[in-house]
Coordinates of N, CA and C in Angstrom, one line a residue:
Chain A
X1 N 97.4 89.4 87.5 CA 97.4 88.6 88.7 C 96.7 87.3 88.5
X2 N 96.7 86.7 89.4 CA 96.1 85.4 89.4 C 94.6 85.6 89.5
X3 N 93.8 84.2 88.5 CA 92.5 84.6 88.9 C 91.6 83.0 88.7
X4 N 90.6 82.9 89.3 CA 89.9 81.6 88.9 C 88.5 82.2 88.1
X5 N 88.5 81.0 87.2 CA 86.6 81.4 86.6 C 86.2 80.0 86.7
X6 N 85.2 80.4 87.2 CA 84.3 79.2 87.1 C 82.7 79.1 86.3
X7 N 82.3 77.8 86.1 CA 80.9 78.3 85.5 C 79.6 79.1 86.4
X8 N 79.0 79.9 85.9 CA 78.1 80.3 87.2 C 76.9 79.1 87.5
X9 N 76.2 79.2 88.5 CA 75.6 78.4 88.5 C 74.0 79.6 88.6
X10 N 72.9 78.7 89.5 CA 73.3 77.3 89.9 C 72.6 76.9 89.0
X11 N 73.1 75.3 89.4 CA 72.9 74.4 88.9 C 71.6 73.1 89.4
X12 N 70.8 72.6 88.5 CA 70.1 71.9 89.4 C 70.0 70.5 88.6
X13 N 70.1 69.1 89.4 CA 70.4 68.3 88.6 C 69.0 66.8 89.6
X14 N 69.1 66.3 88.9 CA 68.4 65.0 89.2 C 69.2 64.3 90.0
X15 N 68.7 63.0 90.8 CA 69.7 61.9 91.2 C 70.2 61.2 90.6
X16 N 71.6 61.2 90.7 CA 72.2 59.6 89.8 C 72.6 60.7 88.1
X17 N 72.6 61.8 88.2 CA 72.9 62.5 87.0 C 74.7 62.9 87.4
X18 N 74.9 63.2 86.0 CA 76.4 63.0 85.8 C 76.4 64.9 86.3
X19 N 77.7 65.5 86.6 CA 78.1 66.5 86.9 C 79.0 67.0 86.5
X20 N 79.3 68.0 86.2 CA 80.6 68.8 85.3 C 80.5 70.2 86.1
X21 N 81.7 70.3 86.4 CA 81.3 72.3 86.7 C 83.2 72.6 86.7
X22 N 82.9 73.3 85.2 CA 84.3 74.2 84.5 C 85.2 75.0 86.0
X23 N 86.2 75.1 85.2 CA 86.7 76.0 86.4 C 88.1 76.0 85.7
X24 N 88.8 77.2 84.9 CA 89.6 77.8 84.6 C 90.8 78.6 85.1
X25 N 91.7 78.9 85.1 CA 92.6 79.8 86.0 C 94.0 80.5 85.4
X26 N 94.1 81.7 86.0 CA 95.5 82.4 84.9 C 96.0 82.2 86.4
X27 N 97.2 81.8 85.9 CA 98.3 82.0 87.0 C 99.9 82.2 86.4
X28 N 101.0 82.6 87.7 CA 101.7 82.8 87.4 C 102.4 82.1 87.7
X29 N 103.5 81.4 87.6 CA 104.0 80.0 88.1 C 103.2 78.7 87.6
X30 N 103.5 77.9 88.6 CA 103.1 76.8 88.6 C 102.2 76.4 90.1
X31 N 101.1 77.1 89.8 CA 99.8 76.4 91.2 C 99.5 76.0 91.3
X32 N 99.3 75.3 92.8 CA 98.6 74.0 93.3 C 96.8 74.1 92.7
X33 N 96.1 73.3 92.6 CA 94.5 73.5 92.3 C 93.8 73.0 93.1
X34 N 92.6 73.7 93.7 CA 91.9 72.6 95.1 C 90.6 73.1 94.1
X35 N 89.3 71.9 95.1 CA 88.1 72.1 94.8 C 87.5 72.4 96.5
X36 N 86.9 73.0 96.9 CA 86.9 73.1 97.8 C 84.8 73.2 98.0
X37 N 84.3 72.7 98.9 CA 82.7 72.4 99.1 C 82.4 73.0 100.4
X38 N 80.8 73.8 100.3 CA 80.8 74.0 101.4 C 79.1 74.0 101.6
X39 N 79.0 73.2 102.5 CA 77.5 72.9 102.7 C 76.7 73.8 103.7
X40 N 75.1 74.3 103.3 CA 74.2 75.1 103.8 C 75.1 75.5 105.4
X41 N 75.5 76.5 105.6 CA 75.9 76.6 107.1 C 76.6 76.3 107.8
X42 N 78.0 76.0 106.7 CA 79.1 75.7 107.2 C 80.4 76.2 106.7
X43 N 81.8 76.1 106.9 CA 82.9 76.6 106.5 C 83.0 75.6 104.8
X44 N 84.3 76.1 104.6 CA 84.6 75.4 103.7 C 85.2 73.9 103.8
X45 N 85.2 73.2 103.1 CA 86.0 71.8 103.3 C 86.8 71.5 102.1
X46 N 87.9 70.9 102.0 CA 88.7 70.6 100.8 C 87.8 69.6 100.5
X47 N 87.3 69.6 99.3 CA 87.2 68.3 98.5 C 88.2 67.3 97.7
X48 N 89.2 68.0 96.9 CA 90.1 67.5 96.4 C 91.3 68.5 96.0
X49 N 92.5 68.3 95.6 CA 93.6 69.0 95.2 C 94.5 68.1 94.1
X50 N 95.2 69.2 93.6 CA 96.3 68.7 92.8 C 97.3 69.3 92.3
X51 N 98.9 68.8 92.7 CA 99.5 69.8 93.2 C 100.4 70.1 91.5
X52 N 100.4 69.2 90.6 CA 101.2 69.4 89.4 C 100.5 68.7 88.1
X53 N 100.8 69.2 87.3 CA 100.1 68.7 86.0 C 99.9 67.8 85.8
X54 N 98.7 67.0 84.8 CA 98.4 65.9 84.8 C 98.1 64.8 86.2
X55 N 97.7 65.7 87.4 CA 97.5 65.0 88.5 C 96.2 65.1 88.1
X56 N 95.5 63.4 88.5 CA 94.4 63.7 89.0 C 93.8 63.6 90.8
X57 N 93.2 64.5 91.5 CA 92.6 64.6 93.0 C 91.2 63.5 92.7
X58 N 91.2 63.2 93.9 CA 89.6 62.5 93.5 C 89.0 61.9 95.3
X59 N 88.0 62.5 95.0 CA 87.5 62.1 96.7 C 86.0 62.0 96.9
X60 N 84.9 60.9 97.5 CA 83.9 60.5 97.5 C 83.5 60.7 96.1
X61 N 84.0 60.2 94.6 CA 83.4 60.0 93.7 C 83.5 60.7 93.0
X62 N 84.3 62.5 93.2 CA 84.2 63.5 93.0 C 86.4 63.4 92.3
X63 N 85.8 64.1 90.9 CA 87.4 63.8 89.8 C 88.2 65.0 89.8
X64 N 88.8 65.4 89.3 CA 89.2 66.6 88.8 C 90.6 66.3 88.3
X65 N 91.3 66.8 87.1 CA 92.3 66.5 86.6 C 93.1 67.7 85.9
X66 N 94.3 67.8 86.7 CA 95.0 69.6 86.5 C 95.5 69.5 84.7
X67 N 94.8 70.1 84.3 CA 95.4 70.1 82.5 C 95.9 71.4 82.4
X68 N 97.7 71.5 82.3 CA 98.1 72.6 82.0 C 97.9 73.5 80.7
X69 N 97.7 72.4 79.7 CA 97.7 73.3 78.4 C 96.5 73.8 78.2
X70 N 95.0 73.7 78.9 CA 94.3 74.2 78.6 C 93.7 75.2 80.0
X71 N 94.8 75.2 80.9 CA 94.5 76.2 82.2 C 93.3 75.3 83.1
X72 N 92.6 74.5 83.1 CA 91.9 74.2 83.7 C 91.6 72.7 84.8
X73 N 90.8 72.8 85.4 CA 90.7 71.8 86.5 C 89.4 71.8 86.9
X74 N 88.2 70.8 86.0 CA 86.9 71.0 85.8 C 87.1 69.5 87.0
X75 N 85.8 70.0 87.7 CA 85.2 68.9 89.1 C 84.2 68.5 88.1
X76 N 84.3 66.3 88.3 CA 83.0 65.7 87.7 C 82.7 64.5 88.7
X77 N 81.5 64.1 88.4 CA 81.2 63.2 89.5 C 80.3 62.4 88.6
X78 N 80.2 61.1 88.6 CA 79.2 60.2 87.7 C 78.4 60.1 87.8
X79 N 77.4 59.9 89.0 CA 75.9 60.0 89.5 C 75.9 60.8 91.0
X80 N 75.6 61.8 91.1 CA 75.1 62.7 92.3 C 74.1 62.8 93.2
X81 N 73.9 62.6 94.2 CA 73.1 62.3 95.5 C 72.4 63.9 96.0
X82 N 71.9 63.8 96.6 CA 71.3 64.8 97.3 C 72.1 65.4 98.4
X83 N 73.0 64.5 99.0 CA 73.3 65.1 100.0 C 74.7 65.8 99.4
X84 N 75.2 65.5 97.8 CA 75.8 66.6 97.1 C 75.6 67.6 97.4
X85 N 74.3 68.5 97.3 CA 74.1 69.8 97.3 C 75.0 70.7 98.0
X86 N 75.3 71.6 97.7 CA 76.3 72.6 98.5 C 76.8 73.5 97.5
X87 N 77.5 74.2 98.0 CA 78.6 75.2 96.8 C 80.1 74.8 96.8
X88 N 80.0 74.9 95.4 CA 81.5 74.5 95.1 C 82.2 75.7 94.5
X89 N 83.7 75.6 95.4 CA 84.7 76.7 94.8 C 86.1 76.2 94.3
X90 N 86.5 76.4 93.2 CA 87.7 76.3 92.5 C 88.6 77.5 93.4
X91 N 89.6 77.2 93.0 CA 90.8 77.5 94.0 C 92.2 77.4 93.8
X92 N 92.9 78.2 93.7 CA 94.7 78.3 93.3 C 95.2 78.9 94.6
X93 N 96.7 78.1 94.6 CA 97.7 78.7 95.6 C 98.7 78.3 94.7
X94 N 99.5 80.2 94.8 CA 100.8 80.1 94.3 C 101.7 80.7 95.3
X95 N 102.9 80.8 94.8 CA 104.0 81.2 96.0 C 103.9 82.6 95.6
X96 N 103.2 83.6 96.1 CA 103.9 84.7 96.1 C 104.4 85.4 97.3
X97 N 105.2 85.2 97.4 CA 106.4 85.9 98.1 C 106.2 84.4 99.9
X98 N 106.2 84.9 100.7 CA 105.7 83.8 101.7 C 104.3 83.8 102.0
X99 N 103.2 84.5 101.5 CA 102.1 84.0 101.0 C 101.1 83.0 101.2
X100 N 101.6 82.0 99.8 CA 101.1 81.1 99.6 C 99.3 81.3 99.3
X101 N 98.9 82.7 98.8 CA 97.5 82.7 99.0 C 96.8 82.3 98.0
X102 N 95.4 82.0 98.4 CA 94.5 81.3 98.1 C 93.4 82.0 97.5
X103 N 93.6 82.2 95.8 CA 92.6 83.0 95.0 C 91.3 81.8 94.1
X104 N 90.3 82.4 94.9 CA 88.8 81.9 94.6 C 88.4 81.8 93.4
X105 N 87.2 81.0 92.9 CA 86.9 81.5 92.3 C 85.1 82.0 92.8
X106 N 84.3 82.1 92.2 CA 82.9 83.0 93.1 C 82.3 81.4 93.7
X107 N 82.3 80.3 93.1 CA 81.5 79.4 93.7 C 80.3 79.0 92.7
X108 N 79.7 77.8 92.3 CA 78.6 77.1 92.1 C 77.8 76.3 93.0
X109 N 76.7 77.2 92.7 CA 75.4 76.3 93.6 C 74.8 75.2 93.2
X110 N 75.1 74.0 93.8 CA 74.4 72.8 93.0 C 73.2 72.2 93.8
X111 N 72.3 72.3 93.3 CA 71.0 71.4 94.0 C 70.9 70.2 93.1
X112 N 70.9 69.2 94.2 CA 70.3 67.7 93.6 C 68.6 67.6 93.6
X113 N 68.1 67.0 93.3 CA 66.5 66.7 93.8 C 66.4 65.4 93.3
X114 N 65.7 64.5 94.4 CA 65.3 63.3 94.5 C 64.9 62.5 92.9
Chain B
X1 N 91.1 67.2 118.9 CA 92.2 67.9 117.8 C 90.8 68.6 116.7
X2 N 90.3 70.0 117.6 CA 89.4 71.2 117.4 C 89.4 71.6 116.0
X3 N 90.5 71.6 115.0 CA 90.6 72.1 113.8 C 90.7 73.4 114.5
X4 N 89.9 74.3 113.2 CA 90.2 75.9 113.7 C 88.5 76.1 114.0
X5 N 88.5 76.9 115.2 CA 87.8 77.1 116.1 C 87.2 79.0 115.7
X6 N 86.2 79.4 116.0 CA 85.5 80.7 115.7 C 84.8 81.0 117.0
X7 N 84.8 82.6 117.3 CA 83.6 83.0 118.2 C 83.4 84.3 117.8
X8 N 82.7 85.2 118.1 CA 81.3 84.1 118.4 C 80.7 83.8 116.6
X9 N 79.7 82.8 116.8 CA 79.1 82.1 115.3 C 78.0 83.4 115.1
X10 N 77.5 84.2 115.7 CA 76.8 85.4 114.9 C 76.8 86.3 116.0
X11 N 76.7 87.2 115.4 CA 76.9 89.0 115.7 C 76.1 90.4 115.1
X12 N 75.3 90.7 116.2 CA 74.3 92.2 115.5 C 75.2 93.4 115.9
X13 N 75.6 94.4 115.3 CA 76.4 95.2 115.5 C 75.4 96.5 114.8
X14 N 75.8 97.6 116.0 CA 74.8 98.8 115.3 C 76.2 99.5 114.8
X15 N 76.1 100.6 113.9 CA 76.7 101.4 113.5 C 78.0 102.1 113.9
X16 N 79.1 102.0 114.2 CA 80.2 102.5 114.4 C 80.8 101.9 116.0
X17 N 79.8 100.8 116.0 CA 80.4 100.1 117.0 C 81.5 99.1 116.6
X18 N 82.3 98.8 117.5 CA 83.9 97.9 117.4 C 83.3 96.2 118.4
X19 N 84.1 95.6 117.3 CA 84.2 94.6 118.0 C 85.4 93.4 117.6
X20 N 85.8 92.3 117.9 CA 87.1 91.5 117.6 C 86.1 90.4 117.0
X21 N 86.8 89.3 116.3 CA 86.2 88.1 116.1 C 87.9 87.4 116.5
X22 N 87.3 86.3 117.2 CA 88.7 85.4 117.8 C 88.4 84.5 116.9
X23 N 89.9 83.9 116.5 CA 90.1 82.8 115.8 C 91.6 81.9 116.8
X24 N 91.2 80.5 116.6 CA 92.2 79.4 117.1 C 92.5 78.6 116.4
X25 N 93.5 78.0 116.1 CA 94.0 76.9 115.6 C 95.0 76.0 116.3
X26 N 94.1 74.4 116.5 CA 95.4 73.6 117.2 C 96.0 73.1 116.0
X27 N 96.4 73.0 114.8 CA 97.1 71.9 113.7 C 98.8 72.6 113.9
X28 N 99.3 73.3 114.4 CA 100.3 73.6 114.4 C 101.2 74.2 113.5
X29 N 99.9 75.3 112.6 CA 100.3 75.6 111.3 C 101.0 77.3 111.7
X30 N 101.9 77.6 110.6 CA 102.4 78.5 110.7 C 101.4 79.6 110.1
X31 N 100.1 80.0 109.0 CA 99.9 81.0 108.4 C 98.4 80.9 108.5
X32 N 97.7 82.0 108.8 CA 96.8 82.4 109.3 C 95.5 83.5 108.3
X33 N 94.5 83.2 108.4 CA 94.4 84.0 107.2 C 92.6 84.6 107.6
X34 N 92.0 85.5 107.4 CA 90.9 85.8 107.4 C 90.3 86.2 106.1
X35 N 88.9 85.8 105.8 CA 88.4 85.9 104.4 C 86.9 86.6 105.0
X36 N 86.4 87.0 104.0 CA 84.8 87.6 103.8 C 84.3 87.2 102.7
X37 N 82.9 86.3 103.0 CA 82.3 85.7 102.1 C 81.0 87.0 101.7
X38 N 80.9 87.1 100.3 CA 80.0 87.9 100.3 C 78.9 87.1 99.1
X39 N 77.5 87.4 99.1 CA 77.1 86.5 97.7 C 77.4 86.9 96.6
X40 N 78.3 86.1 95.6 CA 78.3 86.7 94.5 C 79.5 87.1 94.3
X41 N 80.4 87.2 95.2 CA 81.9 87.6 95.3 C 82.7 86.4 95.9
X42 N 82.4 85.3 96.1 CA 83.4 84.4 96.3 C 83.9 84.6 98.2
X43 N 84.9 84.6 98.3 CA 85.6 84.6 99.4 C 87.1 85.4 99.0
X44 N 86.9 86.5 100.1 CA 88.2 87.6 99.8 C 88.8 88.0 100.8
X45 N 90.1 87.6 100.9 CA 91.2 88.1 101.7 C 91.4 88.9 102.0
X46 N 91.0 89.3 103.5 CA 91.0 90.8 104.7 C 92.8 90.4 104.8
X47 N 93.0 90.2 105.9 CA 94.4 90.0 106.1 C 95.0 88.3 106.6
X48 N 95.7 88.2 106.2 CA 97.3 87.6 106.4 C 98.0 87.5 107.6
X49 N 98.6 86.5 107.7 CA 99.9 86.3 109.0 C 100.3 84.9 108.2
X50 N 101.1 85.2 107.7 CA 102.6 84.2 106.9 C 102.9 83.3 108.2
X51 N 103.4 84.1 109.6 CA 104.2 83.3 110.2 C 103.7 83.8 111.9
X52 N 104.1 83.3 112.8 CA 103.9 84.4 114.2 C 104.8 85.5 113.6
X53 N 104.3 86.7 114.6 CA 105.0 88.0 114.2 C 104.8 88.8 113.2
X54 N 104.6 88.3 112.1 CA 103.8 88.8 110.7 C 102.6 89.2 111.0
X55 N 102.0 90.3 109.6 CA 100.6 90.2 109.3 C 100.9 91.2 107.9
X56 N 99.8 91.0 107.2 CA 99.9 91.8 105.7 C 98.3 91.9 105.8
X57 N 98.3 92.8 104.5 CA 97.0 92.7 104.1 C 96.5 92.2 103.0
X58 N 95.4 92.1 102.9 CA 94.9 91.0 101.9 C 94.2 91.9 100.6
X59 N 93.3 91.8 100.1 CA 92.5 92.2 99.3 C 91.2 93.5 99.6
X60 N 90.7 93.3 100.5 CA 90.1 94.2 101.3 C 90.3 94.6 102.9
X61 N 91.1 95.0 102.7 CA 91.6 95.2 104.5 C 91.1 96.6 104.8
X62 N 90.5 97.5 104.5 CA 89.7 98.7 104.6 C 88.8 98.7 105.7
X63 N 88.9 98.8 106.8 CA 88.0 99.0 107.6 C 88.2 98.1 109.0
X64 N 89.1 97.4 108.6 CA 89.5 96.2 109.8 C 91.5 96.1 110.0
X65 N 91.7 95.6 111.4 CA 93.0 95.1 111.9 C 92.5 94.0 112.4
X66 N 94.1 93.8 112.5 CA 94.2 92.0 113.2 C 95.6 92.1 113.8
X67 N 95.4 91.3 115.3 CA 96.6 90.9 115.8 C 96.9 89.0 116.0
X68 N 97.9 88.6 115.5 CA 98.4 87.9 115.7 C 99.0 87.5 117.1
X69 N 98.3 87.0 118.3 CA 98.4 87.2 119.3 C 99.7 85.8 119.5
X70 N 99.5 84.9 119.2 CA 100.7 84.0 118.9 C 100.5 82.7 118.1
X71 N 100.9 81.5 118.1 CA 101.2 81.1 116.7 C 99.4 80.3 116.8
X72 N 98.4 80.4 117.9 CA 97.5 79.4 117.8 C 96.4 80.6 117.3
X73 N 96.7 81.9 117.2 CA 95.9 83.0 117.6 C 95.5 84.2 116.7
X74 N 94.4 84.6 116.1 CA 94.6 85.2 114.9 C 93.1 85.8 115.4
X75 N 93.2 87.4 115.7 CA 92.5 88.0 115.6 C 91.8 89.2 114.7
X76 N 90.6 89.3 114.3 CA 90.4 90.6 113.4 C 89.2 91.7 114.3
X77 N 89.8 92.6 114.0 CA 89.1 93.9 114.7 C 88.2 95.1 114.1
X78 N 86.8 95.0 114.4 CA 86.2 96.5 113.5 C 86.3 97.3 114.6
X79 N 86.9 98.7 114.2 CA 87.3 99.3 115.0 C 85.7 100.3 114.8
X80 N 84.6 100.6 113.9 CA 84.1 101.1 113.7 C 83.3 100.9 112.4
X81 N 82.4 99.3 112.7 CA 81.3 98.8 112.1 C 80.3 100.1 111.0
X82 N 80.6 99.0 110.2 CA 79.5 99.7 108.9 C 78.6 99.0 108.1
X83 N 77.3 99.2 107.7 CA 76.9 98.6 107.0 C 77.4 97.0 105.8
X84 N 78.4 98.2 105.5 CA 79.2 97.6 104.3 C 79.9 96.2 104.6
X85 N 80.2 96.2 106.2 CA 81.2 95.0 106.6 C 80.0 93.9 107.1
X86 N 78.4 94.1 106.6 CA 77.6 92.9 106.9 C 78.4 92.0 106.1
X87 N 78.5 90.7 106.9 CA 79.1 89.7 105.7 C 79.2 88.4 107.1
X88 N 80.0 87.3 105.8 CA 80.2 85.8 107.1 C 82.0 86.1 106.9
X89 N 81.8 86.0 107.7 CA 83.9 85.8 108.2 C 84.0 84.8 108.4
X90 N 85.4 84.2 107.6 CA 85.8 82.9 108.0 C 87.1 82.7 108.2
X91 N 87.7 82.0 109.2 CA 89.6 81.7 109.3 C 90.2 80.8 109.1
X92 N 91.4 80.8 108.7 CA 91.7 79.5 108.3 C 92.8 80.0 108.3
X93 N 93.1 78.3 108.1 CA 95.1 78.2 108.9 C 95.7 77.4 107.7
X94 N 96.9 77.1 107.8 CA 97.8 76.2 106.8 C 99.2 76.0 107.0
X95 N 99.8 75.0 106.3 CA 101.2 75.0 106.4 C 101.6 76.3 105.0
X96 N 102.6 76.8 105.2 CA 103.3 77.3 104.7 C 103.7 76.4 103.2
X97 N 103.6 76.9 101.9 CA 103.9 76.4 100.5 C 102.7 76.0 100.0
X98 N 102.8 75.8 98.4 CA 101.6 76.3 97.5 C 101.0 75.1 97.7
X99 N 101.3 73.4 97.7 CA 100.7 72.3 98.1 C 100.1 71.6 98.6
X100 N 100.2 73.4 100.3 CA 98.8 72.5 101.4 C 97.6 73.3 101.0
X101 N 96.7 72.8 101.8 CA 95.7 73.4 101.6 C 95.0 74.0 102.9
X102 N 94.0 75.1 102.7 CA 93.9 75.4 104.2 C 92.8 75.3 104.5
X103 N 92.9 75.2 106.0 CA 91.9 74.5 106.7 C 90.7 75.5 107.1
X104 N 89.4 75.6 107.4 CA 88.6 77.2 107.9 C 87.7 76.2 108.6
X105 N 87.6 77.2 109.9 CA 86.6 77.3 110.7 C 85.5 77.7 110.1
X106 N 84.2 77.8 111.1 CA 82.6 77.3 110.6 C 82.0 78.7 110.8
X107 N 83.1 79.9 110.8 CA 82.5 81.3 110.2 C 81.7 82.3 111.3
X108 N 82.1 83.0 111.0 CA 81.1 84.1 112.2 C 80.4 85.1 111.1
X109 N 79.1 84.6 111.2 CA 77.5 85.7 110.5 C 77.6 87.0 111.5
X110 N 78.4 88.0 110.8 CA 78.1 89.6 111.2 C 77.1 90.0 110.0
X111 N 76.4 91.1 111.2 CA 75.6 91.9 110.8 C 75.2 93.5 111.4
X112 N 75.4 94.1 110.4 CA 75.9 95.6 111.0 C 74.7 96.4 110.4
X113 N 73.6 97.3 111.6 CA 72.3 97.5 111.2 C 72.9 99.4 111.1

């Protein structure tokens, strides 16, 4: 079945430090990829998507680029803020059957510090 | 224009008590979906509604139902609270096909003593 991996975290980084967090996926078809953020006490929010290979998503500074041949869709960001902090979840949607569901991966905890 | 909407935002439940958690959505999406956040486990699919009229089950559907009351309306039901179903629930809506993405409300904190 379909599945996401991501790196575990967390993760804790300085300000203005560069950011990478892996995120791998077996699927069957051809699935859309989201990154999806969700801050202390709140639902989820899409960060970015991409719906076919070689797309890249990109939103408040935050990259990601769907590379088929190596299964993956790693989130990066060039200098990171504090108000970064939150957890990040990698994410696939494929067609199965009318569906369309949405398999996770567990999430990364990123803390920034001043 | 509410997005998807949750009630209630937290919940103490004693033991083999029942209760509903309501979910709304104004975006006028067809598919409906409830998840359980657990730490360490990501976010996992209780049940499904593809369309009005539908509903399936998800990944852990053990212990809960849901009615799809109509196309703004997605309910999930402990019919007899357990420990086990401490967790944060969240809903979320979408268009139909693998390219959208779906939208979730801001979660209801159950807790079953």
């Amino acid at each position: 079945g379909d599945s996401v991996t991501q790196m575990e975290g967390p993760v804790t980084l300085s300000e203005e430090a560069f950011l990478t967090i892996n995120c791998t996926y077996t699927a069957t078809g051809y699935p859309s990829l989201f990154w999806y953020v969700q801050y202390p006490g709140e639902g989820l929010q899409l960060l970015l998507k991409a719906t076919k290979a070689d797309d890249k998503g990109s939103n408040k500074g935050f990259e990601a680029t769907y590379r088929k041949e190596t299964t993956s869709f790693h989130l990066e960001k060039g200098s990171v803020q504090v108000s970064d902090s939150a957890v990040y979840f990698c994410a696939l949607r494929t067609s199965g059957g009318s569906n369309y569901k949405l398999t996770f991966g567990k999430g990364t905890l990123l803390t920034v510090n001043p | 224009n509410a997005g998807v909407t949750q009630t209630p935002k937290f919940q103490v439940l004693k033991t083999g008590q029942s209760m509903t958690l309501q979910c709304a959505q104004d975006m006028n999406h067809n598919s409906m979906y409830w998840y359980r956040q657990d730490p360490g486990m990501g976010l996992r699919l209780i049940y499904y509604s593809a369309s009005e009229g539908t509903t399936d089950k998800g990944e852990v559907p053990n212990g809960y139902n849901v009615s799809r009351l109509n196309k703004r309306e997605f309910s999930l039901r402990l019919e007899s609270a357990a420990p086990s179903q401490t967790s944060v629930y969240f809903c979320a809506s979408s268009e139909q096909g693998s390219r959208y993405e779906q939208y979730f409300g801001p979660g209801t904190r159950l807790t079953v003593t």
